[in-house]
Amino acid sequence: MHRGGPVSLVDARVERFNDAEIFVEVFENVRGEDMFIIQPTSNPANDNLMELLIIADTLRRSSAARITAVIPYFGYARQDRRTKARTPITAKLVANMLVEAGIERILTMDLHATQIQGFFDIPVDNLYASPIFALDVKHHFKDQLDDIMVVSPDVGGVARARELAQRINAPLSIVDKRREKAGEVAEMTVIGDVSDKTCIIVDDLCDTAGTLCKAADLLMEKGAKEVHAYITHGVLSGPAVERVTNSVMKSLVITDSIEATGPVQAAKNIRIVPTAPLFAQAILNTWNGTSVSSLFDNSTLGPIYEGLYTT
């Protein structure tokens, strides 16, 4: 990032050799500069991760003063612990690789497991989508805020759902799901009364959307008036878009932390809210040495999103 004046992308090229090896060349002098690499490690996760590592190595060897990796979606975050014998903790491996490549700071959003911050011995700023979602809910549901019920799709996501519920002053319900094996949901029950409520399911990521759509069905069976979902990371792989399109959900709101595919953009009940204003301000605050956590306050975040949520 250049000091003073408008900020533009550094002139560089990222290419593939015939055997798919990645090559990076930077065409500008970055010596002594504060550099920010913006790279979600989403699908294709391995290619995007290697690009990030190689760009970081390029900048380090070019004498950049500091390298911050801006990773809107942190891939491999679901592999944050050993779930059974002889399995990896890949999130820790990725953390080690990022630091070894020369990255000195991480800026990301809604880590699947917040303890991943502790996998790093460098600063990690984990931004939250809930303040943006709260602004969006207050704008789009302003006439029915008293009827909203925030729903966590599982027990593990209660803290995340509670954060949004507190911001919009809404009650909280939980869907308790029990898995027989990975990818299958054997049994789901609702904890809390959702009858005649506008239910908003909150989670950090949606992959195949199987659990999300089943939770929406269950909430409607329990008497919900309508169901919406606010999910930070729209992984949306395989049959996800078709499932969401055909589901009882009125809307699925995701962020642009992962680049939307054509089917996602075309889906009639999927809406995308931008994270760029929040990340841009966080990058500016990091560069200036001012508070990043202050961006979670409505008084600070509101003006950043003023053009999007004017009433």
XYZ file of C-alpha atoms in Angstrom:
311
model
C 0.000 0.000 0.000
C 1.495 3.311 -1.068
C 1.860 6.178 1.391
C -0.291 9.166 0.456
C -2.620 9.639 -2.482
C -5.019 7.158 -4.071
C -4.278 3.481 -3.559
C -4.166 1.230 -6.610
C -3.369 -2.432 -7.051
C 0.311 -3.200 -7.441
C 1.212 -4.071 -11.012
C 2.056 -7.775 -10.995
C 1.408 -11.032 -12.795
C 0.453 -14.452 -11.495
C 0.925 -17.200 -14.070
C 0.895 -20.967 -14.390
C 3.627 -23.016 -15.991
C 2.581 -25.983 -18.143
C 2.749 -28.326 -15.152
C 0.511 -25.918 -13.153
C 3.351 -24.489 -11.060
C 2.576 -20.927 -9.993
C 4.881 -18.042 -10.891
C 4.621 -14.491 -9.562
C 6.370 -11.318 -10.702
C 5.888 -7.834 -9.209
C 6.623 -4.918 -11.551
C 6.794 -2.139 -8.942
C 9.256 -1.257 -6.223
C 7.825 -2.425 -2.861
C 10.927 -1.861 -0.734
C 9.949 -0.496 2.666
C 6.220 -0.556 1.847
C 3.337 -1.834 3.982
C 1.860 -4.571 1.771
C -1.603 -6.164 1.871
C -2.320 -9.350 -0.093
C -6.062 -9.897 -0.619
C -6.684 -13.580 -1.219
C -9.526 -15.800 0.038
C -8.360 -19.430 0.238
C -11.641 -20.771 -1.129
C -12.173 -23.216 -3.993
C -9.723 -24.105 -5.502
C -8.302 -23.968 -1.974
C -4.874 -25.393 -2.712
C -4.216 -23.150 -5.732
C -5.337 -20.043 -3.860
C -3.277 -20.956 -0.789
C -0.140 -21.535 -2.882
C -0.694 -18.235 -4.711
C -0.888 -16.461 -1.355
C 2.285 -18.131 -0.081
C 4.246 -17.414 -3.257
C 3.114 -13.774 -3.415
C 4.164 -13.362 0.222
C 7.577 -14.870 -0.520
C 7.931 -12.558 -3.527
C 7.212 -9.476 -1.411
C 9.468 -10.571 1.438
C 12.391 -11.116 -0.948
C 11.636 -7.688 -2.438
C 12.230 -6.040 0.973
C 8.629 -5.115 1.813
C 8.437 -3.552 5.283
C 5.422 -5.606 6.444
C 3.162 -8.145 4.770
C -0.458 -8.549 5.852
C -2.563 -11.358 4.406
C -6.185 -10.286 3.985
C -8.023 -13.617 3.839
C -11.792 -12.943 3.729
C -12.478 -16.701 3.783
C -9.883 -18.775 5.643
C -9.825 -22.200 4.001
C -9.055 -25.377 5.977
C -10.569 -23.732 9.073
C -12.893 -26.710 9.562
C -9.861 -28.897 10.237
C -9.106 -27.190 13.534
C -8.827 -30.242 15.820
C -8.318 -33.992 15.712
C -11.790 -35.483 15.454
C -10.510 -39.072 15.552
C -7.258 -41.001 15.607
C -4.754 -40.459 12.790
C -6.246 -37.230 11.422
C -4.472 -33.892 10.810
C -4.974 -30.429 12.251
C -4.613 -28.768 8.864
C -5.610 -25.297 10.076
C -2.453 -25.268 12.216
C -0.353 -26.503 9.285
C -1.713 -23.665 7.130
C -0.942 -21.173 9.914
C 2.663 -22.390 10.035
C 2.995 -22.102 6.247
C 1.647 -18.538 6.197
C 4.095 -17.385 8.861
C 7.014 -19.190 7.218
C 6.216 -17.436 3.916
C 6.849 -14.079 5.582
C 3.318 -12.970 6.499
C 3.373 -10.836 9.646
C -0.337 -10.190 10.183
C -3.635 -11.885 9.267
C -6.901 -10.067 8.571
C -9.836 -12.429 8.109
C -13.572 -12.740 8.733
C -15.684 -15.105 10.840
C -13.185 -17.886 11.400
C -15.008 -21.215 11.646
C -13.300 -21.742 15.002
C -12.092 -18.567 16.719
C -9.352 -20.472 18.554
C -7.506 -20.687 15.222
C -6.247 -17.204 16.120
C -4.147 -18.979 18.743
C -2.509 -21.149 16.079
C -0.550 -18.044 15.051
C 2.234 -16.261 16.925
C 1.504 -13.147 14.864
C -1.444 -10.731 15.196
C -4.751 -12.035 13.792
C -7.691 -9.659 13.339
C -10.892 -11.677 12.997
C -13.623 -9.386 11.656
C -17.296 -10.226 12.192
C -20.114 -10.141 9.680
C -22.784 -9.819 12.384
C -22.589 -5.988 12.539
C -23.145 -5.833 8.758
C -25.939 -8.405 9.008
C -27.557 -6.405 11.819
C -27.651 -3.311 9.592
C -29.121 -5.422 6.783
C -31.799 -6.978 9.017
C -32.829 -3.604 10.439
C -33.130 -2.264 6.892
C -34.996 -5.160 5.245
C -37.135 -6.226 8.220
C -37.759 -2.813 9.784
C -41.542 -3.373 9.888
C -41.342 -6.781 11.592
C -38.422 -6.538 14.027
C -40.723 -7.519 16.909
C -41.501 -10.845 15.219
C -37.927 -11.901 14.457
C -36.390 -14.989 16.028
C -32.685 -15.627 15.477
C -31.879 -19.327 15.096
C -28.578 -21.137 15.533
C -28.492 -24.214 13.267
C -26.505 -26.152 15.868
C -25.367 -25.907 19.484
C -21.807 -24.999 18.461
C -22.959 -21.834 16.695
C -24.925 -20.357 19.588
C -22.357 -17.652 20.417
C -22.351 -16.427 16.802
C -26.152 -16.367 16.600
C -26.432 -14.672 20.004
C -24.169 -11.873 18.767
C -26.634 -10.995 15.992
C -29.651 -11.511 18.262
C -28.271 -9.001 20.765
C -27.564 -6.444 18.050
C -31.167 -6.511 16.797
C -32.719 -7.156 20.237
C -34.303 -10.455 19.172
C -34.808 -13.761 21.024
C -32.697 -16.824 20.238
C -33.654 -20.372 19.316
C -31.478 -23.410 18.603
C -31.762 -26.347 16.224
C -30.223 -29.396 17.874
C -28.874 -31.790 15.262
C -27.309 -35.170 15.770
C -25.153 -36.786 13.122
C -24.733 -40.494 12.563
C -21.775 -39.795 10.254
C -20.253 -36.836 8.410
C -22.556 -35.295 5.812
C -25.713 -36.849 7.229
C -28.123 -35.427 9.787
C -30.001 -38.136 11.625
C -32.259 -36.112 13.892
C -33.146 -32.444 14.364
C -35.207 -30.761 17.062
C -35.982 -27.105 17.791
C -35.223 -25.643 21.221
C -37.534 -22.661 21.653
C -40.964 -21.586 20.371
C -40.764 -20.331 16.785
C -44.493 -20.265 16.030
C -45.558 -17.165 14.061
C -41.960 -15.917 14.042
C -39.852 -14.641 11.165
C -36.888 -16.947 11.687
C -33.353 -15.911 10.721
C -30.824 -18.747 10.668
C -27.273 -17.528 11.364
C -24.077 -19.454 10.607
C -20.508 -18.857 9.465
C -20.576 -20.959 6.303
C -22.899 -22.874 4.027
C -21.338 -25.698 1.998
C -23.807 -28.161 0.463
C -26.800 -26.479 2.194
C -28.272 -29.822 3.258
C -28.422 -28.997 6.959
C -29.560 -25.420 6.283
C -32.512 -26.486 4.129
C -33.541 -29.231 6.569
C -33.425 -26.720 9.419
C -35.639 -24.353 7.400
C -38.131 -27.172 6.758
C -38.194 -28.039 10.461
C -38.776 -24.419 11.499
C -41.722 -24.153 9.102
C -43.123 -27.425 10.491
C -42.897 -25.890 13.974
C -45.056 -22.971 12.878
C -42.583 -20.321 11.717
C -44.128 -17.611 9.571
C -41.151 -17.510 7.211
C -37.478 -18.467 7.238
C -34.435 -16.507 6.090
C -30.730 -17.219 6.536
C -27.675 -15.018 7.026
C -24.481 -16.965 6.329
C -21.071 -15.269 6.143
C -19.258 -17.564 3.724
C -21.189 -18.893 0.730
C -19.097 -21.963 -0.099
C -22.202 -23.357 -1.855
C -20.684 -26.441 -3.459
C -22.343 -29.331 -5.303
C -26.137 -29.245 -5.080
C -26.229 -26.224 -2.749
C -27.676 -23.600 -5.091
C -30.400 -25.932 -6.359
C -31.293 -26.889 -2.792
C -31.507 -23.258 -1.684
C -33.532 -22.280 -4.759
C -36.060 -25.060 -4.128
C -36.165 -24.654 -0.351
C -38.806 -23.002 1.814
C -36.349 -20.220 2.670
C -37.488 -16.833 1.457
C -33.891 -15.598 1.246
C -30.303 -16.589 1.867
C -28.002 -13.629 2.500
C -24.266 -14.207 2.105
C -21.238 -11.946 1.871
C -18.782 -11.622 -0.989
C -15.949 -13.202 1.041
C -15.985 -15.910 -1.653
C -16.447 -14.898 -5.278
C -19.992 -15.808 -6.309
C -20.405 -18.274 -9.162
C -22.846 -17.677 -12.016
C -25.534 -19.924 -10.485
C -25.208 -18.143 -7.127
C -25.607 -14.732 -8.770
C -28.615 -15.976 -10.751
C -30.421 -17.626 -7.825
C -33.637 -15.746 -7.116
C -33.498 -16.132 -3.322
C -29.753 -15.576 -2.729
C -28.583 -12.051 -1.980
C -24.989 -10.860 -1.507
C -23.876 -8.069 0.829
C -20.404 -6.542 0.363
C -17.562 -6.863 2.841
C -15.252 -4.573 0.846
C -16.143 -1.407 2.822
C -15.366 -3.156 6.123
C -12.130 -4.712 4.883
C -11.028 -1.439 3.286
C -11.504 0.411 6.571
C -9.761 -2.382 8.491
C -6.794 -2.223 6.101
C -6.658 1.561 6.507
C -6.804 1.262 10.303
C -4.072 -1.387 10.285
C -1.866 0.857 8.174
C -2.604 3.870 10.396
C -2.114 1.902 13.604
C -5.654 2.632 14.804
C -8.260 0.298 16.268
C -9.748 -2.451 14.112
C -12.178 -3.666 16.793
C -13.841 -0.224 16.757
C -15.325 -1.186 13.374
C -17.754 -3.519 15.155
C -19.600 -0.553 16.681
C -22.681 0.724 14.856
C -21.503 4.322 15.233
C -18.373 3.471 13.232
C -19.779 0.859 10.855
C -22.951 2.760 9.980
C -21.216 5.563 8.037
C -19.084 2.982 6.171
C -22.273 1.344 4.841
C -24.295 4.559 4.634
C -24.901 4.327 0.884
C -26.153 0.731 1.109
C -28.563 1.030 4.001
C -30.084 4.487 3.709
C -33.710 4.355 4.779
